[in-house]
Short mmCIF file of C-alpha atoms in Angstrom, two decimals:
data_model
loop_
_atom_site.label_atom_id
_atom_site.label_comp_id
_atom_site.label_asym_id
_atom_site.label_seq_id
_atom_site.Cartn_x
_atom_site.Cartn_y
_atom_site.Cartn_z
CA UNK A 1 47.22 8.54 42.58
CA UNK A 2 46.81 6.79 39.19
CA UNK A 3 43.53 6.65 37.27
CA UNK A 4 41.29 3.84 38.48
CA UNK A 5 40.53 1.00 36.07
CA UNK A 6 36.96 -0.19 35.38
CA UNK A 7 37.79 -3.75 36.41
CA UNK A 8 39.32 -2.63 39.73
CA UNK A 9 36.34 -0.51 40.75
CA UNK A 10 33.92 -3.28 39.72
CA UNK A 11 35.77 -5.89 41.77
CA UNK A 12 36.06 -3.62 44.82
CA UNK A 13 32.36 -2.74 44.72
CA UNK A 14 31.35 -6.39 44.37
CA UNK A 15 33.67 -7.40 47.23
CA UNK A 16 31.82 -4.94 49.48
CA UNK A 17 28.78 -7.23 49.17
CA UNK A 18 30.59 -9.87 51.27
CA UNK A 19 29.39 -7.95 54.33
CA UNK A 20 25.83 -9.09 53.64
CA UNK A 21 26.17 -12.42 51.85
CA UNK A 22 24.61 -15.30 53.70
CA UNK A 23 22.76 -13.09 56.19
CA UNK A 24 20.72 -10.75 53.97
CA UNK A 25 18.83 -11.64 50.79
CA UNK A 26 20.52 -10.24 47.62
CA UNK A 27 17.23 -8.63 46.57
CA UNK A 28 17.45 -6.57 49.77
CA UNK A 29 21.15 -5.90 50.22
CA UNK A 30 21.46 -4.56 46.67
CA UNK A 31 19.68 -1.40 47.87
CA UNK A 32 22.21 -0.83 50.68
CA UNK A 33 25.20 -1.33 48.36
CA UNK A 34 23.85 0.85 45.55
CA UNK A 35 22.79 3.67 47.90
CA UNK A 36 26.25 3.58 49.53
CA UNK A 37 27.84 3.67 46.05
CA UNK A 38 25.76 6.74 45.19
CA UNK A 39 26.58 8.44 48.51
CA UNK A 40 30.30 7.74 47.99
CA UNK A 41 30.09 9.12 44.46
CA UNK A 42 28.47 12.45 45.37
CA UNK A 43 30.79 12.74 48.40
CA UNK A 44 33.88 12.17 46.25
CA UNK A 45 32.75 14.75 43.68
CA UNK A 46 32.07 17.23 46.50
CA UNK A 47 35.45 16.49 48.14
CA UNK A 48 37.30 16.83 44.82
CA UNK A 49 35.73 20.22 44.17
CA UNK A 50 36.26 21.32 47.78
CA UNK A 51 40.00 20.65 47.40
CA UNK A 52 40.05 22.63 44.13
CA UNK A 53 38.35 25.59 45.80
CA UNK A 54 40.77 25.40 48.72
CA UNK A 55 43.64 25.83 46.29
CA UNK A 56 41.90 28.91 44.84
CA UNK A 57 40.56 30.53 48.01
CA UNK A 58 42.76 29.18 50.81
CA UNK A 59 41.03 29.32 54.20
CA UNK A 60 38.13 31.49 52.98
CA UNK A 61 35.48 28.97 54.10
CA UNK A 62 32.57 31.31 53.38
CA UNK A 63 33.57 31.68 49.75
CA UNK A 64 34.23 27.96 49.40
CA UNK A 65 30.82 27.16 50.93
CA UNK A 66 29.12 29.54 48.47
CA UNK A 67 30.80 27.75 45.58
CA UNK A 68 29.78 24.34 46.93
CA UNK A 69 26.16 25.49 47.21
CA UNK A 70 26.14 25.69 43.40
CA UNK A 71 27.28 22.09 43.04
CA UNK A 72 25.19 19.49 41.23
CA UNK A 73 24.36 18.02 44.66
CA UNK A 74 24.47 20.11 47.82
CA UNK A 75 25.84 18.32 50.89
CA UNK A 76 24.69 20.36 53.91
CA UNK A 77 26.17 20.76 57.37
CA UNK A 78 24.37 18.61 59.95
CA UNK A 79 23.97 19.86 63.53
CA UNK A 80 22.92 17.22 66.04
CA UNK A 81 21.46 18.76 69.17
CA UNK A 82 19.88 17.67 72.43
CA UNK A 83 17.37 19.71 74.37
CA UNK A 84 18.22 19.97 78.06
CA UNK A 85 15.39 19.38 80.49
CA UNK A 86 13.83 22.61 81.71
CA UNK A 87 11.50 23.52 84.55
CA UNK A 88 8.27 25.49 84.85
CA UNK A 89 10.14 28.75 84.23
CA UNK A 90 12.57 27.46 81.62
CA UNK A 91 11.71 25.36 78.56
CA UNK A 92 15.29 24.13 78.26
CA UNK A 93 17.97 24.88 75.68
CA UNK A 94 19.44 23.04 72.70
CA UNK A 95 22.94 21.70 73.27
CA UNK A 96 25.08 20.99 70.21
CA UNK A 97 26.26 17.38 70.34
CA UNK A 98 27.94 17.04 66.96
CA UNK A 99 28.41 18.98 63.72
CA UNK A 100 29.61 17.56 60.41
CA UNK A 101 28.99 17.76 56.64
CA UNK A 102 26.51 15.23 55.19
CA UNK A 103 29.11 13.12 53.40
CA UNK A 104 30.30 9.54 53.29
CA UNK A 105 33.56 10.65 54.92
CA UNK A 106 31.79 12.03 57.99
CA UNK A 107 30.13 8.64 58.40
CA UNK A 108 33.44 6.84 57.91
CA UNK A 109 34.95 8.88 60.77
CA UNK A 110 31.98 7.82 62.96
CA UNK A 111 31.88 4.20 61.75
CA UNK A 112 32.31 2.85 65.30
CA UNK A 113 29.43 4.91 66.72
CA UNK A 114 26.78 2.93 68.60
CA UNK A 115 24.08 4.58 66.46
CA UNK A 116 25.84 4.36 63.07
CA UNK A 117 22.70 3.09 61.30
CA UNK A 118 20.75 6.09 62.57
CA UNK A 119 23.57 8.45 61.53
CA UNK A 120 23.54 7.09 57.96
CA UNK A 121 19.77 7.66 57.82
CA UNK A 122 20.23 11.22 59.10
CA UNK A 123 22.85 11.98 56.43
CA UNK A 124 20.60 10.62 53.67
CA UNK A 125 17.60 12.58 54.97
CA UNK A 126 19.58 15.84 54.99
CA UNK A 127 20.96 15.23 51.49
CA UNK A 128 17.46 14.51 50.19
CA UNK A 129 16.03 17.60 51.90
CA UNK A 130 18.79 19.83 50.46
CA UNK A 131 18.31 18.44 46.93
CA UNK A 132 14.53 18.12 46.83
CA UNK A 133 14.12 18.89 43.14
CA UNK A 134 16.39 15.95 42.26
CA UNK A 135 16.33 13.51 45.16
CA UNK A 136 12.94 13.81 46.83
CA UNK A 137 11.82 10.32 47.85
CA UNK A 138 14.92 8.54 46.56
CA UNK A 139 16.05 7.34 50.00
CA UNK A 140 12.65 6.90 51.64
CA UNK A 141 12.59 3.12 51.09
CA UNK A 142 16.01 2.43 52.57
CA UNK A 143 16.63 2.08 56.32
CA UNK A 144 20.19 1.53 57.51
CA UNK A 145 18.88 1.13 61.06
CA UNK A 146 16.53 -1.74 60.21
CA UNK A 147 16.69 -4.67 62.61
CA UNK A 148 14.51 -6.73 60.26
CA UNK A 149 16.96 -6.40 57.36
CA UNK A 150 20.35 -5.89 59.01
CA UNK A 151 20.06 -7.72 62.34
CA UNK A 152 20.21 -6.69 65.96
CA UNK A 153 22.21 -3.68 67.07
CA UNK A 154 25.58 -5.36 67.65
CA UNK A 155 25.52 -7.34 64.38
CA UNK A 156 24.06 -4.40 62.44
CA UNK A 157 26.73 -2.00 63.69
CA UNK A 158 29.48 -4.46 62.77
CA UNK A 159 28.11 -4.89 59.25
CA UNK A 160 27.73 -1.17 58.67
CA UNK A 161 31.22 -0.45 59.98
CA UNK A 162 32.64 -3.07 57.60
CA UNK A 163 30.60 -1.62 54.72
CA UNK A 164 31.94 1.89 55.35
CA UNK A 165 35.49 0.52 55.52
CA UNK A 166 35.02 -1.42 52.28
CA UNK A 167 33.97 1.75 50.46
CA UNK A 168 37.06 3.56 51.75
CA UNK A 169 39.35 1.40 49.60
CA UNK A 170 41.47 3.38 47.09
CA UNK A 171 39.88 1.37 44.23
CA UNK A 172 36.50 2.84 45.16
CA UNK A 173 37.55 6.46 44.94
CA UNK A 174 35.12 8.13 42.55
CA UNK A 175 36.73 11.55 42.40
CA UNK A 176 36.42 13.10 38.90
CA UNK A 177 40.19 13.61 38.90
CA UNK A 178 40.69 9.84 39.15
CA UNK A 179 37.77 8.20 37.36
CA UNK A 180 35.40 9.14 34.54
CA UNK A 181 31.62 9.25 34.92
CA UNK A 182 31.36 6.46 32.33
CA UNK A 183 33.28 4.15 34.67
CA UNK A 184 31.03 4.97 37.63
CA UNK A 185 27.86 4.41 35.59
CA UNK A 186 29.25 1.15 34.25
CA UNK A 187 29.98 -0.03 37.80
CA UNK A 188 26.40 0.66 38.81
CA UNK A 189 25.10 -1.41 35.88
CA UNK A 190 27.68 -4.13 36.61
CA UNK A 191 26.43 -4.41 40.19
CA UNK A 192 22.78 -4.53 39.13
CA UNK A 193 23.63 -7.35 36.70
CA UNK A 194 25.46 -9.32 39.40
CA UNK A 195 22.62 -8.77 41.89
CA UNK A 196 20.15 -10.05 39.32
CA UNK A 197 22.18 -13.22 38.89
CA UNK A 198 22.08 -13.80 42.66
CA UNK A 199 18.45 -12.75 43.14
CA UNK A 200 16.85 -15.29 40.79
CA UNK A 201 13.17 -14.66 40.13
CA UNK A 202 13.11 -11.50 42.24
CA UNK A 203 15.46 -9.90 39.70
CA UNK A 204 12.61 -9.39 37.25
CA UNK A 205 11.52 -6.32 39.19
CA UNK A 206 14.66 -4.37 38.38
CA UNK A 207 16.74 -6.00 35.66
CA UNK A 208 16.80 -6.67 31.93
CA UNK A 209 19.99 -8.36 30.64
CA UNK A 210 22.41 -5.92 29.07
CA UNK A 211 22.49 -7.50 25.60
CA UNK A 212 18.70 -7.64 25.45
CA UNK A 213 18.48 -3.92 26.31
CA UNK A 214 21.08 -3.19 23.63
CA UNK A 215 19.07 -5.05 20.99
CA UNK A 216 15.75 -3.44 22.00
CA UNK A 217 17.34 0.02 21.87
CA UNK A 218 18.78 -0.62 18.40
CA UNK A 219 15.44 -1.89 17.10
CA UNK A 220 13.67 1.20 18.48
CA UNK A 221 16.22 3.37 16.67
CA UNK A 222 16.17 6.58 18.79
CA UNK A 223 17.69 9.65 17.13
CA UNK A 224 18.95 13.05 18.31
CA UNK A 225 16.05 15.22 19.40
CA UNK A 226 13.84 12.28 20.41
CA UNK A 227 11.73 11.92 23.52
CA UNK A 228 12.30 8.37 24.79
CA UNK A 229 10.09 6.56 27.30
CA UNK A 230 10.11 3.27 29.21
CA UNK A 231 6.74 2.79 30.99
CA UNK A 232 8.08 -0.15 33.04
CA UNK A 233 11.61 1.12 33.50
CA UNK A 234 12.89 -0.96 36.43
CA UNK A 235 16.35 0.31 37.35
CA UNK A 236 16.65 2.17 34.03
CA UNK A 237 18.88 -0.11 31.95
CA UNK A 238 16.79 0.24 28.78
CA UNK A 239 16.67 4.03 29.04
CA UNK A 240 20.46 4.13 29.45
CA UNK A 241 20.93 1.94 26.38
CA UNK A 242 18.52 4.06 24.33
CA UNK A 243 20.49 7.16 25.34
CA UNK A 244 23.74 5.47 24.34
CA UNK A 245 22.18 4.46 21.02
CA UNK A 246 21.45 8.13 20.32
CA UNK A 247 25.11 8.92 21.07
CA UNK A 248 26.24 6.13 18.70
CA UNK A 249 24.08 7.41 15.85
CA UNK A 250 24.81 11.12 16.37
CA UNK A 251 27.17 13.14 14.22
CA UNK A 252 28.64 15.06 17.15
CA UNK A 253 28.97 14.92 20.93
CA UNK A 254 26.46 17.76 21.26
CA UNK A 255 23.93 15.91 19.09
CA UNK A 256 24.58 12.78 21.14
CA UNK A 257 23.24 14.53 24.25
CA UNK A 258 20.16 15.88 22.48
CA UNK A 259 17.34 13.68 23.82
CA UNK A 260 14.93 13.51 26.73
CA UNK A 261 14.39 10.44 28.92
CA UNK A 262 11.15 9.52 30.66
CA UNK A 263 10.23 6.50 32.76
CA UNK A 264 7.56 5.08 35.05
CA UNK A 265 8.08 2.39 37.70
CA UNK A 266 5.61 0.99 40.24
CA UNK A 267 8.11 -0.50 42.74
CA UNK A 268 9.37 2.22 45.09
CA UNK A 269 12.84 0.83 45.80
CA UNK A 270 13.38 0.02 42.10
CA UNK A 271 12.27 3.55 41.17
CA UNK A 272 14.91 4.88 43.56
CA UNK A 273 17.58 2.71 41.90
CA UNK A 274 16.54 4.10 38.53
CA UNK A 275 16.80 7.70 39.75
CA UNK A 276 20.33 7.06 41.05
CA UNK A 277 21.22 5.26 37.81
CA UNK A 278 20.21 8.36 35.83
CA UNK A 279 22.38 10.62 38.02
CA UNK A 280 25.38 8.30 37.82
CA UNK A 281 25.12 8.48 34.02
CA UNK A 282 24.74 12.30 34.16
CA UNK A 283 21.14 12.22 32.93
CA UNK A 284 20.00 14.59 35.68
CA UNK A 285 17.05 15.90 33.68
CA UNK A 286 15.50 12.44 33.16
CA UNK A 287 11.94 12.39 34.45
CA UNK A 288 11.17 9.10 36.20
CA UNK A 289 7.80 8.78 37.93
CA UNK A 290 6.89 6.39 40.72
CA UNK A 291 3.47 5.12 39.69
CA UNK A 292 1.37 2.26 38.30
CA UNK A 293 1.59 2.87 34.56
CA UNK A 294 -1.57 0.94 33.69
CA UNK A 295 -3.83 2.37 36.40
CA UNK A 296 -2.41 5.78 37.25
CA UNK A 297 0.16 6.99 34.70
CA UNK A 298 1.89 10.22 35.67
CA UNK A 299 3.52 11.09 32.34
CA UNK A 300 0.64 13.32 31.28
CA UNK A 301 0.28 16.88 30.04
CA UNK A 302 -2.96 18.84 29.77
CA UNK A 303 -4.86 15.76 31.02
CA UNK A 304 -3.61 13.71 28.05
CA UNK A 305 -0.92 11.07 27.83
CA UNK A 306 2.47 12.43 26.83
CA UNK A 307 3.65 11.33 23.39
CA UNK A 308 7.11 9.99 22.57
CA UNK A 309 9.28 9.30 19.52
CA UNK A 310 10.52 6.02 21.00
CA UNK A 311 8.85 3.77 23.55
CA UNK A 312 10.82 0.78 24.86
CA UNK A 313 10.06 -1.71 27.61
CA UNK A 314 10.50 -5.13 29.12
CA UNK A 315 7.24 -5.15 31.11
CA UNK A 316 6.40 -7.90 33.60
CA UNK A 317 5.38 -11.05 31.73
CA UNK A 318 1.67 -11.95 31.88
CA UNK A 319 0.99 -9.74 34.89
CA UNK A 320 -2.00 -10.92 36.92
CA UNK A 321 -4.53 -8.46 38.41
CA UNK A 322 -3.23 -5.59 36.30
CA UNK A 323 -6.46 -3.55 36.49
CA UNK A 324 -8.74 -5.04 33.82
CA UNK A 325 -11.84 -4.22 35.86
CA UNK A 326 -11.37 -0.47 35.32
CA UNK A 327 -9.82 -0.58 31.83
CA UNK A 328 -13.08 0.00 29.93
CA UNK A 329 -13.52 3.34 31.69
CA UNK A 330 -9.87 4.34 31.23
CA UNK A 331 -9.81 8.13 30.99
CA UNK A 332 -7.10 7.98 28.32
CA UNK A 333 -9.01 5.44 26.17
CA UNK A 334 -5.91 3.24 25.81
CA UNK A 335 -7.86 -0.01 25.55
CA UNK A 336 -10.28 0.92 22.76
CA UNK A 337 -9.15 -2.10 20.73
CA UNK A 338 -10.22 -4.38 23.57
CA UNK A 339 -9.50 -5.17 27.21
CA UNK A 340 -6.86 -7.89 27.77
CA UNK A 341 -7.73 -10.71 30.21
CA UNK A 342 -7.37 -9.79 33.89
CA UNK A 343 -4.77 -12.56 34.42
CA UNK A 344 -2.46 -11.46 31.58
CA UNK A 345 -1.46 -7.81 31.25
CA UNK A 346 0.91 -8.18 28.26
CA UNK A 347 -1.39 -6.52 25.71
CA UNK A 348 -2.34 -3.87 28.28
CA UNK A 349 1.28 -2.70 28.35
CA UNK A 350 1.54 -2.94 24.55
CA UNK A 351 -1.68 -0.93 24.14
CA UNK A 352 -0.34 1.75 26.47
CA UNK A 353 2.97 1.90 24.60
CA UNK A 354 1.37 2.18 21.17
CA UNK A 355 -1.00 4.91 22.39
CA UNK A 356 1.91 6.93 23.81
CA UNK A 357 3.94 6.72 20.59
CA UNK A 358 3.64 9.81 18.40
CA UNK A 359 1.05 9.47 15.65
CA UNK A 360 2.51 8.74 12.20
CA UNK A 361 6.11 8.61 13.48
CA UNK A 362 6.57 6.96 16.89
CA UNK A 363 8.31 3.60 17.27
CA UNK A 364 7.78 0.92 19.92
CA UNK A 365 10.03 -2.03 20.85
CA UNK A 366 8.79 -4.36 23.58
CA UNK A 367 9.99 -7.70 25.02
CA UNK A 368 7.17 -10.24 25.33
CA UNK A 369 6.60 -13.92 26.15
CA UNK A 370 5.63 -16.04 23.13
CA UNK A 371 2.03 -16.40 24.33
CA UNK A 372 1.47 -12.81 23.18
CA UNK A 373 1.99 -14.00 19.61
CA UNK A 374 -0.73 -16.64 19.49
CA UNK A 375 -3.15 -16.53 22.45
CA UNK A 376 -6.74 -16.05 21.31
CA UNK A 377 -9.93 -14.47 22.72
CA UNK A 378 -9.47 -10.81 23.74
CA UNK A 379 -5.71 -10.88 23.07
CA UNK A 380 -6.29 -12.30 19.60
CA UNK A 381 -8.76 -9.53 18.78
CA UNK A 382 -6.37 -6.79 19.94
CA UNK A 383 -3.55 -8.37 17.95
CA UNK A 384 -5.75 -8.56 14.84
CA UNK A 385 -6.74 -4.89 15.08
CA UNK A 386 -3.13 -3.73 15.44
CA UNK A 387 -2.10 -5.75 12.39
CA UNK A 388 -5.07 -4.43 10.40
CA UNK A 389 -4.01 -0.90 11.37
CA UNK A 390 -0.61 -1.76 9.83
CA UNK A 391 1.23 -0.92 13.06
CA UNK A 392 3.24 -4.12 13.55
CA UNK A 393 6.60 -3.94 11.80
CA UNK A 394 8.58 -6.96 13.03
CA UNK A 395 8.60 -10.02 15.27
CA UNK A 396 12.06 -11.06 16.49
CA UNK A 397 12.31 -14.48 18.21
CA UNK A 398 15.08 -14.81 20.82
CA UNK A 399 16.61 -17.84 22.61
CA UNK A 400 15.41 -19.22 25.91
CA UNK A 401 17.17 -18.76 29.25
CA UNK A 402 18.26 -15.17 28.59
CA UNK A 403 16.72 -13.91 31.85
CA UNK A 404 17.46 -14.77 35.49
CA UNK A 405 13.70 -14.85 36.09
CA UNK A 406 12.63 -17.41 33.49
CA UNK A 407 14.10 -19.89 31.02
CA UNK A 408 11.33 -19.44 28.42
CA UNK A 409 12.23 -18.03 25.00
CA UNK A 410 11.00 -14.47 24.41
CA UNK A 411 10.31 -12.24 21.43
CA UNK A 412 10.62 -8.57 20.63
CA UNK A 413 7.72 -6.86 18.89
CA UNK A 414 8.46 -3.71 16.90
CA UNK A 415 5.59 -1.34 16.14
CA UNK A 416 6.03 1.61 13.79
CA UNK A 417 3.39 4.33 13.65
CA UNK A 418 4.94 5.77 10.49
CA UNK A 419 3.25 2.81 8.74
CA UNK A 420 -0.25 4.05 9.59
CA UNK A 421 -2.29 6.08 7.12
CA UNK A 422 -0.51 9.34 6.38
CA UNK A 423 2.87 8.11 7.64
CA UNK A 424 6.03 7.89 5.52
CA UNK A 425 5.97 4.06 5.56
CA UNK A 426 2.27 3.72 4.80
CA UNK A 427 3.04 1.54 1.75
CA UNK A 428 4.75 -1.15 3.85
CA UNK A 429 2.03 -3.77 4.40
CA UNK A 430 4.07 -6.74 5.60
CA UNK A 431 5.49 -8.03 8.88
CA UNK A 432 9.11 -9.10 9.10
CA UNK A 433 9.84 -12.27 11.07
CA UNK A 434 13.29 -13.23 12.39
CA UNK A 435 13.94 -16.51 14.20
CA UNK A 436 17.15 -15.95 16.17
CA UNK A 437 16.20 -18.52 18.81
CA UNK A 438 19.06 -20.89 18.03
CA UNK A 439 21.85 -18.31 18.14
CA UNK A 440 23.27 -17.60 21.58
CA UNK A 441 26.29 -18.02 23.81
CA UNK A 442 25.65 -20.72 26.37
CA UNK A 443 26.55 -19.76 29.95
CA UNK A 444 26.71 -21.56 33.27
CA UNK A 445 23.33 -20.31 34.49
CA UNK A 446 22.05 -18.17 31.62
CA UNK A 447 22.44 -17.79 27.89
CA UNK A 448 23.42 -14.49 26.35
CA UNK A 449 23.61 -12.76 22.97
CA UNK A 450 26.97 -11.82 21.50
CA UNK A 451 27.75 -8.67 19.53
CA UNK A 452 27.81 -10.89 16.42
CA UNK A 453 24.29 -12.18 17.14
CA UNK A 454 22.95 -8.64 17.64
CA UNK A 455 24.78 -7.49 14.52
CA UNK A 456 23.23 -10.27 12.43
CA UNK A 457 19.71 -9.50 13.69
CA UNK A 458 20.10 -5.78 12.94
CA UNK A 459 21.66 -6.37 9.50
CA UNK A 460 18.83 -8.77 8.61
CA UNK A 461 16.20 -6.37 9.94
CA UNK A 462 17.65 -3.48 7.93
CA UNK A 463 17.76 -5.56 4.72
CA UNK A 464 14.21 -6.86 5.32
CA UNK A 465 14.87 -9.77 3.00
CA UNK A 466 14.13 -13.50 3.03
CA UNK A 467 16.79 -15.69 4.59
CA UNK A 468 16.28 -19.44 4.68
CA UNK A 469 15.56 -20.80 8.15
CA UNK A 470 16.14 -17.35 9.68
CA UNK A 471 13.95 -14.57 8.25
CA UNK A 472 10.69 -14.20 6.33
CA UNK A 473 8.62 -11.30 5.00
CA UNK A 474 4.96 -12.13 5.66
CA UNK A 475 2.39 -10.22 3.65
CA UNK A 476 -0.93 -9.25 5.24
CA UNK A 477 -2.79 -11.96 3.29
CA UNK A 478 -0.52 -14.69 4.71
CA UNK A 479 -1.00 -13.44 8.28
CA UNK A 480 -4.77 -13.26 7.77
CA UNK A 481 -4.78 -16.83 6.46
CA UNK A 482 -3.08 -17.81 9.72
CA UNK A 483 -5.94 -16.13 11.67
CA UNK A 484 -3.51 -13.40 12.81
CA UNK A 485 -1.50 -15.97 14.74
CA UNK A 486 2.10 -14.69 14.88
CA UNK A 487 3.74 -17.89 16.13
CA UNK A 488 7.15 -17.66 14.48
CA UNK A 489 7.41 -21.31 13.21
CA UNK A 490 4.34 -20.60 11.03
CA UNK A 491 6.46 -18.13 9.05
CA UNK A 492 10.07 -19.23 9.45
CA UNK A 493 10.64 -22.92 8.75
CA UNK A 494 13.64 -24.06 10.79
CA UNK A 495 13.02 -27.79 10.28
CA UNK A 496 16.25 -29.71 9.69
CA UNK A 497 15.97 -33.05 7.89
CA UNK A 498 17.68 -35.84 9.74
CA UNK A 499 20.51 -37.62 8.01
CA UNK A 500 19.42 -40.85 6.29
CA UNK A 501 20.32 -43.97 8.20
CA UNK A 502 22.14 -46.79 6.36
CA UNK A 503 20.29 -49.84 7.70
CA UNK A 504 22.82 -52.35 6.29
CA UNK A 505 25.74 -50.53 7.95
CA UNK A 506 23.88 -50.41 11.26
CA UNK A 507 23.17 -54.17 11.06
CA UNK A 508 26.86 -54.90 10.45
CA UNK A 509 27.73 -52.76 13.49
CA UNK A 510 25.20 -54.65 15.63
CA UNK A 511 26.63 -58.00 14.50
CA UNK A 512 30.16 -56.88 15.40
CA UNK A 513 29.00 -55.72 18.83
CA UNK A 514 27.28 -59.04 19.50
CA UNK A 515 30.50 -60.93 18.60
CA UNK A 516 32.44 -58.69 21.02
CA UNK A 517 29.83 -59.35 23.71
CA UNK A 518 30.19 -63.15 23.28
CA UNK A 519 33.97 -62.83 23.64
CA UNK A 520 33.67 -60.63 26.77
CA UNK A 521 31.27 -63.13 28.39
CA UNK A 522 33.71 -66.01 27.66
CA UNK A 523 36.55 -64.06 29.30
CA UNK A 524 34.38 -63.28 32.35
CA UNK A 525 33.49 -66.99 32.73
CA UNK A 526 37.21 -67.93 32.67
CA UNK A 527 37.97 -65.32 35.35
CA UNK A 528 35.19 -66.61 37.59
CA UNK A 529 36.52 -70.20 37.27
CA UNK A 530 39.98 -69.03 38.33
CA UNK A 531 38.53 -67.17 41.32
CA UNK A 532 36.54 -70.24 42.40
CA UNK A 533 39.60 -72.55 42.12
CA UNK A 534 41.62 -70.12 44.24
CA UNK A 535 38.88 -70.10 46.92
#
């Protein structure tokens, strides 16, 4: 069989969603599709290696099984039994009903079974149990036997049978001999992006647009050897981009794999998607915790927050009820600059990110709504202190309608702890503003950034030079005079003077139009007379 093309596997995977469209909400059926994609992937890898071992060892099943037990994912043998009813002298015996390996292919063979939803759950449970160190908890939020999500038994069985058949298409073979891991990872991201488009506002829980993640990763500038963290990681898109940015900047393939990924996510099903995303991109060692970052962070060591070279995030915008009531007594002292308002958690996430960046060297890049730049009270005081500490490096304004969840324009804040006292950039006392809000590719439902737009932003940021109506270097004194308000139009003047109007020419045009109107009215009157005479 020929190598499988990226476009073919993308289209086949997206077509599998037809099973659920119109009957299950996209925010729900994405989990079923992505879990099935992951199951098919690990089954295909297992099957590919099994066939290789068969060529080497023939029918020596014991030896083959030993080899397979050293695989990246172990797919165990499942034995389904039933206990026969006993009596007072006999407790009964277990009767073997069925025996099969925990793979997609075993489920495909049993796709017409009356309990197919239950069988899929059993396979996932056994895979999770056999791969606890990697997969513990990953499938706990998904139920293929759910009447609430997938309908009553007859309809549910039909949908699951169709789903298994869809994933058996040749275009969805994910054997290493036919398709590279890059293609599989790209398909996963492609599906997440399509689900986000269909899910509307619910997409904010798991998705940041690809071009936005690319820009954030470039602005954070991760390098080989870095520890990289996303404290609101969703399905992991930003972490993947940061990893790819390391590979782009590295001098060798080995250097390009020299980094460590860390994430935290509060939504259980989204956390599971992130874990699978890491595996599909071969980042098996990524540590992704399921927790509430602001109230119970789990990336800690020796009772202190872990520190990172790069911290990136697109946290939920203006999160309400984020935990302000307990912030003053925070055991990690993250909110020493002030406690953000309980109805807006933006600066709570920023405070956490800055505190987890390595002193005198860590970098932070975070997507924020524009209110973060100018809102006063507690937020204004926190903003002022961070600027006075010389931590804020840049404010990048982006266009509106880049997200499926909101059409508001957003900004990226870049903090650099190498600017603080004792850091290598201590002498840099200004903040660089870029207004890229008018540069985008207009789409049917959403706008997007092109490679050229990202390239221009990065080139301008690297040059750190004035550019009329686009970029401005604001010294500390100027920001202080603006009461530490970072609203971009205060620093980058994008006003365009309107073209002067020639009043005389306009009057001539009006006169001509009035003459035409008189002539049209005369012609209409003649037509009406003719109609009346004919009547």
